[in-house]
Short mmCIF file of C-alpha atoms in Angstrom, two decimals:
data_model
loop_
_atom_site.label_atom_id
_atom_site.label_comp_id
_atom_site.label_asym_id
_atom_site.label_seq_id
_atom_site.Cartn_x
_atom_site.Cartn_y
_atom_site.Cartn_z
CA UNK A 1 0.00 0.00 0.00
CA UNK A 2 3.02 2.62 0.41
CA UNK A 3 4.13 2.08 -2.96
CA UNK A 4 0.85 2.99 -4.00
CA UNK A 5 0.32 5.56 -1.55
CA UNK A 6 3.51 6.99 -2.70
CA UNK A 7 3.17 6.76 -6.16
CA UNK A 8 -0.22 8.66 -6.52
CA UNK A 9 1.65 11.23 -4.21
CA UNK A 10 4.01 11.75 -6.07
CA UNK A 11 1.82 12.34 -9.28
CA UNK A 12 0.29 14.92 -7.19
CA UNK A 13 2.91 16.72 -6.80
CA UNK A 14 4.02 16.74 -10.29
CA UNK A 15 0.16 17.56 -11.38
CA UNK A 16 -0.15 20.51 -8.58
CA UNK A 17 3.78 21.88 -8.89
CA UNK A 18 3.99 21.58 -12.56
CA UNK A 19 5.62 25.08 -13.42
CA UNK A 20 8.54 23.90 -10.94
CA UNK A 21 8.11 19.89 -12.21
CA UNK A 22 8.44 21.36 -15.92
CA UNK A 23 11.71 23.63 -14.83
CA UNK A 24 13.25 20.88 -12.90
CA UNK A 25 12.59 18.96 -16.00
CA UNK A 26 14.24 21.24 -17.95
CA UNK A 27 17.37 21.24 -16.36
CA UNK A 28 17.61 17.75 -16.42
CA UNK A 29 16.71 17.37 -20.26
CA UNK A 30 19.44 20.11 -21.05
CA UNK A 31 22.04 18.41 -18.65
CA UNK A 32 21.32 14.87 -20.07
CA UNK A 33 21.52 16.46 -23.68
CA UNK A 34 25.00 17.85 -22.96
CA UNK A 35 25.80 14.09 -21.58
CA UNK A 36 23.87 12.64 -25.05
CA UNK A 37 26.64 14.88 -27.16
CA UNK A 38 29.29 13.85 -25.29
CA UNK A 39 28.82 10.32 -25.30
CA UNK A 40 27.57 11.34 -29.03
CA UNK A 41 31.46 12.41 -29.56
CA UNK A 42 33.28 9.76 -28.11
CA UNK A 43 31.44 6.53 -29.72
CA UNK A 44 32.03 8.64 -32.78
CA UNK A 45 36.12 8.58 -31.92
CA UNK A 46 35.71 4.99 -30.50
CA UNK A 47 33.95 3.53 -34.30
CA UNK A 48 36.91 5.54 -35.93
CA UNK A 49 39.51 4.47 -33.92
CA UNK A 50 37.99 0.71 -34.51
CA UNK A 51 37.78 1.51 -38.37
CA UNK A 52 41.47 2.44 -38.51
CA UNK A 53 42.58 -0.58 -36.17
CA UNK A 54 40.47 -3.16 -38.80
CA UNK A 55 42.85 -1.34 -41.47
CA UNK A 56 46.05 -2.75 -40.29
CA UNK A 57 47.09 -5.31 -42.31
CA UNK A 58 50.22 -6.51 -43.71
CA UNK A 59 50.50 -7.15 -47.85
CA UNK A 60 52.75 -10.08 -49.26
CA UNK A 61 54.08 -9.22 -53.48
CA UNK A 62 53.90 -12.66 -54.91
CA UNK A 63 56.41 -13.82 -57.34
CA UNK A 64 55.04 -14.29 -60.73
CA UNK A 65 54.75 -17.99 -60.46
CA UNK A 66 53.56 -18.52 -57.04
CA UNK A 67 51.36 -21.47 -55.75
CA UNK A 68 48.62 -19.09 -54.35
CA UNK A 69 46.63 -21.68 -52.46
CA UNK A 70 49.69 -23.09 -50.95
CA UNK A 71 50.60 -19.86 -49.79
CA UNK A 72 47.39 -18.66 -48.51
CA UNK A 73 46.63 -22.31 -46.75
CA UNK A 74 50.06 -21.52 -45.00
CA UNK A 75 49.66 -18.12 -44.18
CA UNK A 76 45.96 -18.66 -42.50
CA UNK A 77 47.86 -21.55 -40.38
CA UNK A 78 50.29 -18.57 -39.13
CA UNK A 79 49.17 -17.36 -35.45
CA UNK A 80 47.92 -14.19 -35.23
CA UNK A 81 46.49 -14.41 -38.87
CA UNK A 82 42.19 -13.22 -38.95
CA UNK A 83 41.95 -13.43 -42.93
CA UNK A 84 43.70 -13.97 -46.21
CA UNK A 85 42.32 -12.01 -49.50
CA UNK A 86 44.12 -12.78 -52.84
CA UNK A 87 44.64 -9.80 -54.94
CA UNK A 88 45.09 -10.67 -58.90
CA UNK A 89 47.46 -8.83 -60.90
CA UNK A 90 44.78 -7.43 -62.96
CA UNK A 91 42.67 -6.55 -59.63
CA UNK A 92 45.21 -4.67 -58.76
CA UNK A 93 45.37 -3.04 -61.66
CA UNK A 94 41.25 -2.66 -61.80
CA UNK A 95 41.75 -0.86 -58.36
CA UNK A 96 44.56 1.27 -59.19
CA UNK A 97 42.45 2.50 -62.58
CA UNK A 98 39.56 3.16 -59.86
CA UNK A 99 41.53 4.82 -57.53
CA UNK A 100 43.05 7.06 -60.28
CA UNK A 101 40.49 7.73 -62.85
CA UNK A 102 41.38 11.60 -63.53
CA UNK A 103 44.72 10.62 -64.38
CA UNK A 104 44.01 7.61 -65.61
CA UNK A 105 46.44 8.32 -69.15
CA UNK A 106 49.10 8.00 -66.18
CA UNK A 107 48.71 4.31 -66.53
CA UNK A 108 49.05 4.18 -70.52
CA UNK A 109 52.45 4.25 -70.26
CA UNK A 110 53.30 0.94 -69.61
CA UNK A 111 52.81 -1.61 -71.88
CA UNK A 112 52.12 -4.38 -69.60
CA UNK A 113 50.45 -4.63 -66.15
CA UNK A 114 53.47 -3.71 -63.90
CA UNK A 115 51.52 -4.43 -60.50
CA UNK A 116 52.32 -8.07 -59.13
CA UNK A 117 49.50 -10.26 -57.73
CA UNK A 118 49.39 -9.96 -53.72
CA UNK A 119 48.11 -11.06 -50.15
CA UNK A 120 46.28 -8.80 -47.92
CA UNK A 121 46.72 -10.49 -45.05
CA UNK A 122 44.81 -9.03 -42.17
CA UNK A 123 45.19 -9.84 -38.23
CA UNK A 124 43.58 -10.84 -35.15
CA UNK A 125 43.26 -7.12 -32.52
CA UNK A 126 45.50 -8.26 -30.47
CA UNK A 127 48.44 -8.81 -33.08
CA UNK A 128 47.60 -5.25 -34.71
CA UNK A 129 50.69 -3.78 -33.06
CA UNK A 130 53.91 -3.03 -34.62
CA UNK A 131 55.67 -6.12 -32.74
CA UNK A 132 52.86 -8.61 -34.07
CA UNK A 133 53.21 -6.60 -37.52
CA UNK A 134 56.95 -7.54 -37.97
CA UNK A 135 56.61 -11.05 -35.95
CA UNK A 136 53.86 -12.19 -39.09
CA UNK A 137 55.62 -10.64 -41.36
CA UNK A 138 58.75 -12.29 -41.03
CA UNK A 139 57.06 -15.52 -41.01
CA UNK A 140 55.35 -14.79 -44.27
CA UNK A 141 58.90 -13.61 -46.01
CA UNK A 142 59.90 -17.42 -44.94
CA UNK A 143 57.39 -18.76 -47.27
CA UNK A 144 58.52 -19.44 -50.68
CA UNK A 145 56.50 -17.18 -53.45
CA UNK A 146 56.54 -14.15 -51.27
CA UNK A 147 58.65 -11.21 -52.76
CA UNK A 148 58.04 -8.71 -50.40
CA UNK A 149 55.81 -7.84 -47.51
CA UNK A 150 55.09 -4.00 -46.73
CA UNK A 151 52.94 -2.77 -43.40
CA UNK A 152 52.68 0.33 -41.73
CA UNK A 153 55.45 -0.53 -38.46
CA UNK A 154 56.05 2.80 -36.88
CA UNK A 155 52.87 4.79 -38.13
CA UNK A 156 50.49 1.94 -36.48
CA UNK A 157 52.11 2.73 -33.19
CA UNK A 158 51.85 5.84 -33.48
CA UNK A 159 48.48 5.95 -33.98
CA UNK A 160 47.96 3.31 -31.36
CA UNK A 161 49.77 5.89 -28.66
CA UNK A 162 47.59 9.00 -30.17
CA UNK A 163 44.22 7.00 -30.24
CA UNK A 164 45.31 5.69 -26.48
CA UNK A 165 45.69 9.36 -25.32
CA UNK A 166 42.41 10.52 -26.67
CA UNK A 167 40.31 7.52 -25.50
CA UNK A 168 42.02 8.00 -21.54
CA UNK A 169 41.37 11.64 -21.93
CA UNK A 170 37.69 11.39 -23.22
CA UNK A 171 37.00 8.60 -20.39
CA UNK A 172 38.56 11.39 -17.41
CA UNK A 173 36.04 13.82 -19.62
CA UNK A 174 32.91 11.78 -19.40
CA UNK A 175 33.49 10.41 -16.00
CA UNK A 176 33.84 14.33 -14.76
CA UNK A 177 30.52 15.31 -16.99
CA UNK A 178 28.29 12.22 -15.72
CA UNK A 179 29.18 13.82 -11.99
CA UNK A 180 28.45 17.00 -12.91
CA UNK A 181 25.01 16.10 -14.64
CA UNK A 182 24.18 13.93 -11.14
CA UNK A 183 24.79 17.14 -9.38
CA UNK A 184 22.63 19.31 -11.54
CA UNK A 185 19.61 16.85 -11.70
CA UNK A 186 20.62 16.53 -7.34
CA UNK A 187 20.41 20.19 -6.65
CA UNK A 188 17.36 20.86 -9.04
CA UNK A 189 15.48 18.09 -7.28
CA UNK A 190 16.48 19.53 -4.32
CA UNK A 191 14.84 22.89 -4.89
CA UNK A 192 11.87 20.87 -5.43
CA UNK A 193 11.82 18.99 -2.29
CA UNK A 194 12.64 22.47 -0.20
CA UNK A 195 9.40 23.77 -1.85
CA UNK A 196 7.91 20.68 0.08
CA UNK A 197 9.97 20.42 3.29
CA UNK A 198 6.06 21.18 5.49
CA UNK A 199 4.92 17.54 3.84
CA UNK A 200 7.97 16.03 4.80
CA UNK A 201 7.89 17.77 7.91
CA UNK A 202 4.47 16.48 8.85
CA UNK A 203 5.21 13.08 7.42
CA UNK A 204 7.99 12.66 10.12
CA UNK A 205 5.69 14.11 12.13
CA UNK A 206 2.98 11.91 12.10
CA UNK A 207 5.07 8.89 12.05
CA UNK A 208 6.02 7.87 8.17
CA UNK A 209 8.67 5.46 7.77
CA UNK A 210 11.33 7.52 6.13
CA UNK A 211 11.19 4.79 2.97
CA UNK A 212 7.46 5.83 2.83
CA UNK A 213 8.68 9.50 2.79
CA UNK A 214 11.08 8.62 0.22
CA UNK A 215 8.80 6.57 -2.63
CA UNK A 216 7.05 10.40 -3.78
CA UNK A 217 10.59 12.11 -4.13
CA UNK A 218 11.90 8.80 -5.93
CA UNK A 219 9.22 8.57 -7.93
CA UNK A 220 9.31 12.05 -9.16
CA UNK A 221 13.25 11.60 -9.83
CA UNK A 222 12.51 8.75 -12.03
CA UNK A 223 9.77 10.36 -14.01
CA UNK A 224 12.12 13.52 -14.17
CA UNK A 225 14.95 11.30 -15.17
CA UNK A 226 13.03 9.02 -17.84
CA UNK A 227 11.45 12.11 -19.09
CA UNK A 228 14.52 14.35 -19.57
CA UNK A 229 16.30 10.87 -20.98
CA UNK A 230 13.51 11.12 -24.18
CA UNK A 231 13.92 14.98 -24.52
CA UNK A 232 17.59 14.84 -24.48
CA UNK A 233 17.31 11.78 -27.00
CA UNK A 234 14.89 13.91 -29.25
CA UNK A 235 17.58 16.68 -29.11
CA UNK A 236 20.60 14.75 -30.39
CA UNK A 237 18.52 13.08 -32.64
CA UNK A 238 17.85 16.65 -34.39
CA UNK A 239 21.78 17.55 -33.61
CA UNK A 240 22.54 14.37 -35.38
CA UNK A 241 20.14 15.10 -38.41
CA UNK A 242 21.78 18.86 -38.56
CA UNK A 243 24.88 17.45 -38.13
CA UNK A 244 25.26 15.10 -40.90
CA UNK A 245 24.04 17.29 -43.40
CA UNK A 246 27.49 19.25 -42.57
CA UNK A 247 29.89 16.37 -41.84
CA UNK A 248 28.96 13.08 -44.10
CA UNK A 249 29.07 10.17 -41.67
CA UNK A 250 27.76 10.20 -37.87
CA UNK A 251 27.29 6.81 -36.31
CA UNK A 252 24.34 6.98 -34.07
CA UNK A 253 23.32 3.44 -33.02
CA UNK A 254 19.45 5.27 -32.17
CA UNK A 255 17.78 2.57 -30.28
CA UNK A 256 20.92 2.46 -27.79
CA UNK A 257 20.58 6.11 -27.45
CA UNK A 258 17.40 6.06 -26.49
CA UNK A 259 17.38 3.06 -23.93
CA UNK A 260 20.49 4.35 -22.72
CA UNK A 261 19.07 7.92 -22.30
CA UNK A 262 15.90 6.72 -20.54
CA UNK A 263 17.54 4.26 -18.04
CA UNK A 264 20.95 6.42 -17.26
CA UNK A 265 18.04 9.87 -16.63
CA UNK A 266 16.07 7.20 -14.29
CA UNK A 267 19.33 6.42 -12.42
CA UNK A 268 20.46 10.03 -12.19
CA UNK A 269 16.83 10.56 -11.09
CA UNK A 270 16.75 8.04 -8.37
CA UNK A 271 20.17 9.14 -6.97
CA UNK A 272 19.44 12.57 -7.00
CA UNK A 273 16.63 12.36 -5.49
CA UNK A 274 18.10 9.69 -2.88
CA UNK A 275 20.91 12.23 -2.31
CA UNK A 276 18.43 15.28 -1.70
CA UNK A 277 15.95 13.30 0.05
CA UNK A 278 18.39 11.80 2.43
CA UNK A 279 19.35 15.31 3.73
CA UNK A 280 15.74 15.98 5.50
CA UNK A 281 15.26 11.95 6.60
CA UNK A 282 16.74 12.51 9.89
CA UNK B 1 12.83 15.81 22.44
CA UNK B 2 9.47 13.64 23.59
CA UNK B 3 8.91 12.82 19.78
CA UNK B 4 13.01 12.78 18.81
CA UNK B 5 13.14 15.69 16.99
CA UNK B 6 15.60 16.62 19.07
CA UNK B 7 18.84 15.38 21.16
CA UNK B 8 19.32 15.87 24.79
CA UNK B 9 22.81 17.68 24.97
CA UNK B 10 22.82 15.32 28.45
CA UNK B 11 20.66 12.87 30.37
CA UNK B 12 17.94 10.69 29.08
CA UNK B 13 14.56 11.23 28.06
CA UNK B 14 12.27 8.10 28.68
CA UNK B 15 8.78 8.02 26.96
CA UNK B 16 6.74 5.43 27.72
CA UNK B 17 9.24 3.31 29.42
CA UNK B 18 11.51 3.47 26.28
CA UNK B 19 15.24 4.96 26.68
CA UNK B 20 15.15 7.34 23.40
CA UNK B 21 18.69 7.52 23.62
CA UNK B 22 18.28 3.69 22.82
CA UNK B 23 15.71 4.03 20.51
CA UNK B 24 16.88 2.38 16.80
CA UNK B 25 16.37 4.70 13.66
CA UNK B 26 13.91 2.22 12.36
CA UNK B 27 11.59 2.31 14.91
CA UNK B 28 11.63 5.87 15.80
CA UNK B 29 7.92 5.76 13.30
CA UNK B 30 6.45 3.75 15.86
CA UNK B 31 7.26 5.53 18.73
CA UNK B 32 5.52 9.30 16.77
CA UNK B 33 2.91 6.89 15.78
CA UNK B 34 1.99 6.67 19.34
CA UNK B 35 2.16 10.49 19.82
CA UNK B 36 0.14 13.40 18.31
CA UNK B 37 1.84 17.15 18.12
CA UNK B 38 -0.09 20.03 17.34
CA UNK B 39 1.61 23.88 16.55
CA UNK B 40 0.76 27.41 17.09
CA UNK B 41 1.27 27.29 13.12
CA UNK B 42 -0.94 24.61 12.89
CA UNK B 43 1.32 23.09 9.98
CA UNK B 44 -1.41 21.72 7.52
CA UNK B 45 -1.16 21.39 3.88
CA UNK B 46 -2.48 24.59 1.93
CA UNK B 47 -2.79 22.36 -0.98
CA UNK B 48 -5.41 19.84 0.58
CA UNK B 49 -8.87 20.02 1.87
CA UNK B 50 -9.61 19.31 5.50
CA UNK B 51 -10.57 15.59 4.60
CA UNK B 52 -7.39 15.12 2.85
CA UNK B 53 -4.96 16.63 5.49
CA UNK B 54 -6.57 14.37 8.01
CA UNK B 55 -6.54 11.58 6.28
CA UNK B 56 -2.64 12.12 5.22
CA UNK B 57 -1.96 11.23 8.89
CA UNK B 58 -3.56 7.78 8.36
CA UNK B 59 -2.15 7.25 4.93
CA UNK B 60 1.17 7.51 5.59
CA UNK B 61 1.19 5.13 8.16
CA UNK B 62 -0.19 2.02 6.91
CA UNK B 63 -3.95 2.86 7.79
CA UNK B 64 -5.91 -0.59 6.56
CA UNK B 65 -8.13 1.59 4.20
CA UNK B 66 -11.33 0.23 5.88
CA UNK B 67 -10.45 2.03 9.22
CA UNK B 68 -10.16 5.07 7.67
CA UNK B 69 -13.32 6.87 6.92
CA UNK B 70 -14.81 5.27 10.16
CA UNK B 71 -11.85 7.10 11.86
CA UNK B 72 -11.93 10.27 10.14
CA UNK B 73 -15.74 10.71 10.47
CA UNK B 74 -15.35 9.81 14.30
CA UNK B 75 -12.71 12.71 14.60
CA UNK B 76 -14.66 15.08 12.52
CA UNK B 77 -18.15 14.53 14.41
CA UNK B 78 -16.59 15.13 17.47
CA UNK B 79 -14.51 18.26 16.85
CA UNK B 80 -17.83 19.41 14.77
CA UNK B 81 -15.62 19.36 11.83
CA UNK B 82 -17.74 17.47 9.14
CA UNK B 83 -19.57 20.14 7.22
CA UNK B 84 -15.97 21.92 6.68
CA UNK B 85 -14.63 18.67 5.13
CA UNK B 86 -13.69 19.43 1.79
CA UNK B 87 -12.95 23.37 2.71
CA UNK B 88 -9.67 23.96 1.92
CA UNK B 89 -6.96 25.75 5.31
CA UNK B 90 -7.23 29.11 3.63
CA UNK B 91 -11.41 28.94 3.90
CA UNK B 92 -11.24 27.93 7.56
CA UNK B 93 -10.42 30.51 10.72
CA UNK B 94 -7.65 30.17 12.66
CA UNK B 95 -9.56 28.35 15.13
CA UNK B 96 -10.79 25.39 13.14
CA UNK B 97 -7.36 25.46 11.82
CA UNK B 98 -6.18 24.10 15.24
CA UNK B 99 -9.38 21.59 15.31
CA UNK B 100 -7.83 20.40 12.12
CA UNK B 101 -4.60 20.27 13.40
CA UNK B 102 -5.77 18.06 16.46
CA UNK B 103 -7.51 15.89 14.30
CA UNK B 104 -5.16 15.07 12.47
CA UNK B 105 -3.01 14.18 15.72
CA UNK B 106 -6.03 12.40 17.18
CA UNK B 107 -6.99 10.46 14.21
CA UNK B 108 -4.43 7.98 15.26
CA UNK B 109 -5.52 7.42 19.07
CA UNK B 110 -1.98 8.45 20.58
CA UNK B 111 -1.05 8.01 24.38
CA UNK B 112 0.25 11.73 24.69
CA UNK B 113 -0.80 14.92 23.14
CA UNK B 114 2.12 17.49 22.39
CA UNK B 115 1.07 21.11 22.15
CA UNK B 116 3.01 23.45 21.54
CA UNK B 117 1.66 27.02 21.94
CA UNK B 118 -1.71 25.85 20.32
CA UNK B 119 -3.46 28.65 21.24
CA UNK B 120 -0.40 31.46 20.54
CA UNK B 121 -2.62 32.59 17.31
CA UNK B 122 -6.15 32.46 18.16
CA UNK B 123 -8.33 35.07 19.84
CA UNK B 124 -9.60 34.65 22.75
CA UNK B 125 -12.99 33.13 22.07
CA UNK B 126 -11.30 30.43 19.98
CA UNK B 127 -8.07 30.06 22.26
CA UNK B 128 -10.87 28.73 24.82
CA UNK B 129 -12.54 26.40 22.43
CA UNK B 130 -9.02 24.42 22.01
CA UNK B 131 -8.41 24.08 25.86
CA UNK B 132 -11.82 22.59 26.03
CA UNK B 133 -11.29 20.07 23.60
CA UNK B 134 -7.62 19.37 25.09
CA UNK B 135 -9.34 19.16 28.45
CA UNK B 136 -11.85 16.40 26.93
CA UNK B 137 -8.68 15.00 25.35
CA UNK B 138 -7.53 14.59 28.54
CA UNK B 139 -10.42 13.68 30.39
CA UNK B 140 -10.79 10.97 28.13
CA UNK B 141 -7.57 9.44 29.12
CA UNK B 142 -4.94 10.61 26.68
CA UNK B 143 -1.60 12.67 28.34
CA UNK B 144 -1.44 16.09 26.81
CA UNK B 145 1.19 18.21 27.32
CA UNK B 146 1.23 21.97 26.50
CA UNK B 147 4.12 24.66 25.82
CA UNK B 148 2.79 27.90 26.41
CA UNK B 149 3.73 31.45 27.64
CA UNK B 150 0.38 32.56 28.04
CA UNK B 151 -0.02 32.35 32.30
CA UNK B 152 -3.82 32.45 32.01
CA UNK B 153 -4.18 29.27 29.67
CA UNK B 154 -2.29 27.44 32.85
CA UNK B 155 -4.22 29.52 35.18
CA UNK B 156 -7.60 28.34 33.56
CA UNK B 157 -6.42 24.52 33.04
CA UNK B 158 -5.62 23.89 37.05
CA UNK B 159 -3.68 21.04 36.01
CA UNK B 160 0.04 20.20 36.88
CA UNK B 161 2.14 22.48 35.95
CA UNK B 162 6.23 22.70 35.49
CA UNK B 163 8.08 26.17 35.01
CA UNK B 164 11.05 25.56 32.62
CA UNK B 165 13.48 29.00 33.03
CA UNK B 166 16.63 28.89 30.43
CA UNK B 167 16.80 25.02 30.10
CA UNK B 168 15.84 24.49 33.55
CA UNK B 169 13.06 23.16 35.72
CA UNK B 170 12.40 25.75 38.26
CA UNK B 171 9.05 24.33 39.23
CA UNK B 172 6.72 21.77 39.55
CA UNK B 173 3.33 22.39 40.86
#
């Protein structure tokens, strides 16, 4: 009966304190918004960073008479080894015309196809470092038919320490803006339950359990939370839409956003208004 | 300090046999279940009629809903409340403010009445209409206990009465 009890109180209070229930609200949507973006930004750095790490692979130059099957049978055996594409001579070729079409004449010069048939050899995560790089690719120059092996060494570390440095600094970012929003949504709910501190007054008074007093204001935080979670969703959704109209490609896995927005705004809620409830339960 | 609201700086305050100093968190409900408190402020809720601010009292603490209505219309018949029930505090005088106000702490039969300066914003005629009901109250066998200034509210209620001067009990008559 005191979750119901507390639960129809609660909508009271929203229904009779709406101005301050729709400028609590506010607050909250415009905090978890700012959170949205954020998060927004660094899944957005965390698909690139993925997308570049897929890139690293290592390419084998075949001689002309190579057994490719042999080779690629071997190579897959290798440890470390995800995948094994064969690139024809005249694939190569195909992609090179492709990749240069306005200069295409460029290629007319030689009278034969001077690009040799090739591996792209690409590796499991954990070997996509510059150690596992040269490891494989000393294994491959073993094998007989390979001519040469080329991979990025230095620049994939590189990378790896950049893309390190902005992933730890984006984490120390969002864990310092997730506090911050669970303050804002804590000291807005707060100025809502000051506007109430007679009720709570008279609930201690006459005897409520201070979980009974609590079900209203954690009610209220939840249905603040959710709420704000759907308008801040509705806002990066627009920011999203604006945004790759500029910039081509956003990734913005929606239905995660908006579970994610909802649930994280009910857990702010309920902690905020645990936090500012706790204050007058004495 | 009767209801916990406050700490003793030192000693103990027993009510009803219990050591508050002793007195768990959790069951400090119970032990305000058991005792009513009434203000000079009254302390009601603007936003509720007088049905609903009585009934809050039972509400909040668990009231089998089948009790309550028999309750509050027992209370309200016999502080002549009942036509005022769905009047809102602003419609009502100061007077059946307080009658409110001790319903409300009645509502849930408690041994001992706290009140403190009940009759510090009332006029006269009304001021004498709560110390008859607190009298019944009394009479009836519940333990009120009143904080006043006012000499001639003690004068008039020739019951016990204990003189508290800056913290301390000066006397007990």
């Amino acid at each position: 009966m005191g979750l119901r009890i507390g639960i129809r109180e609660g909508i009271r209070t929203i229904t009779r304190n709406s101005s301050l229930f729709l400028l609590s609200l506010l607050v909250t949507s415009i905090s978890l918004f700012l959170l949205s973006l954020f998060v927004l930004v660094t899944v957005n750095l965390y698909h690139a960073v993925k997308l570049l790490d897929e890139k690293i692979e290592i390419i084998a130059f075949l001689d002309d008479h190579a057994n490719v099957q042999g080779l690629m049978k071997n190579i897959s055996k290798i440890k470390g080894v995800n995948d094994v594409i064969f690139i024809s001579s005249e694939q190569a070729l195909k992609d090179l015309q492709n990749e240069l079409k306005e200069t295409e004449e460029v290629l007319n010069v030689f009278e034969k196809n001077p690009l040799p048939a090739s591996l792209r050899i690409k590796l499991e995560h954990t070997f996509r470092n510059r150690k596992g790089l040269s490891e494989i690719s000393n294994k491959v120059m073993l094998l007989q038919g390979v001519k040469e092996t080329i991979y990025g060494g230095e620049l994939v570390d590189q990378l790896k320490k950049i893309t390190n440095m902005i992933s730890a600094f984006d984490a120390g970012l969002l864990i310092i803006i997730i506090f911050s929003v669970i303050f804002v949504i804590f000291q807005t709910i707060k100025l809502t339950i000051f506007a109430r501190s007679t009720e709570i007054e008279i609930m201690r008074l006459v005897g409520a359990s201070n979980s009974f007093i609590a079900i209203p204001f954690t009610f209220e935080g939840i249905i603040q939370g959710a709420l704000g979670g759907i308008i801040a969703f509705l806002l990066t959704a627009v920011t999203v839409r604006i945004t790759t109209s500029i910039v081509s490609v956003v990734y913005f896995p929606r239905l995660y956003f908006l579970a994610g927005s909802i649930i994280f705004g009910a857990i702010f809620g309920i902690i905020g208004s645990s936090a500012a409830i706790r204050r007058f339960l004495r | 300090m009767i209801y916990k609201d406050e700490e003793p700086t030192k000693g103990t305050v027993k009510v009803m046999g219990q050591n508050l100093r002793l007195l768990k968190k959790k069951d400090l409900p119970k032990l305000r279940r058991k005792i009513g408190v009434i203000f000079q402020d009254f302390k009601l809720l603007p936003d509720r009629t007088l049905e609903e601010n009585v009934l809050f009292a039972l509400e909040v603490t668990d009231t089998p809903p089948r009790n309550m209505k028999k309750k509050l219309m027992e209370i309200l018949t016999y502080l002549r409340l009942s036509h005022k029930k769905y009047s809102f505090p602003y419609q009502l005088s100061g007077g059946e403010q307080q009658k409110v106000s001790i319903a409300r702490a009645l509502v849930r039969d408690p041994y001992i009445l706290l009140a403190d300066e009940p009759t510090g914003n009332l006029d006269s005629r009304s001021s004498q209409d709560i110390l008859d009901i607190l009298l019944d109250i009394n009479y009836k066998g519940t333990t009120v206990i009143m904080a006043t200034h006012n000499l001639n509210v003690v004068k008039k209620m020739k019951k016990r009465m204990l003189r508290i001067e800056n913290g301390e009990l000066v006397k007990d008559k």
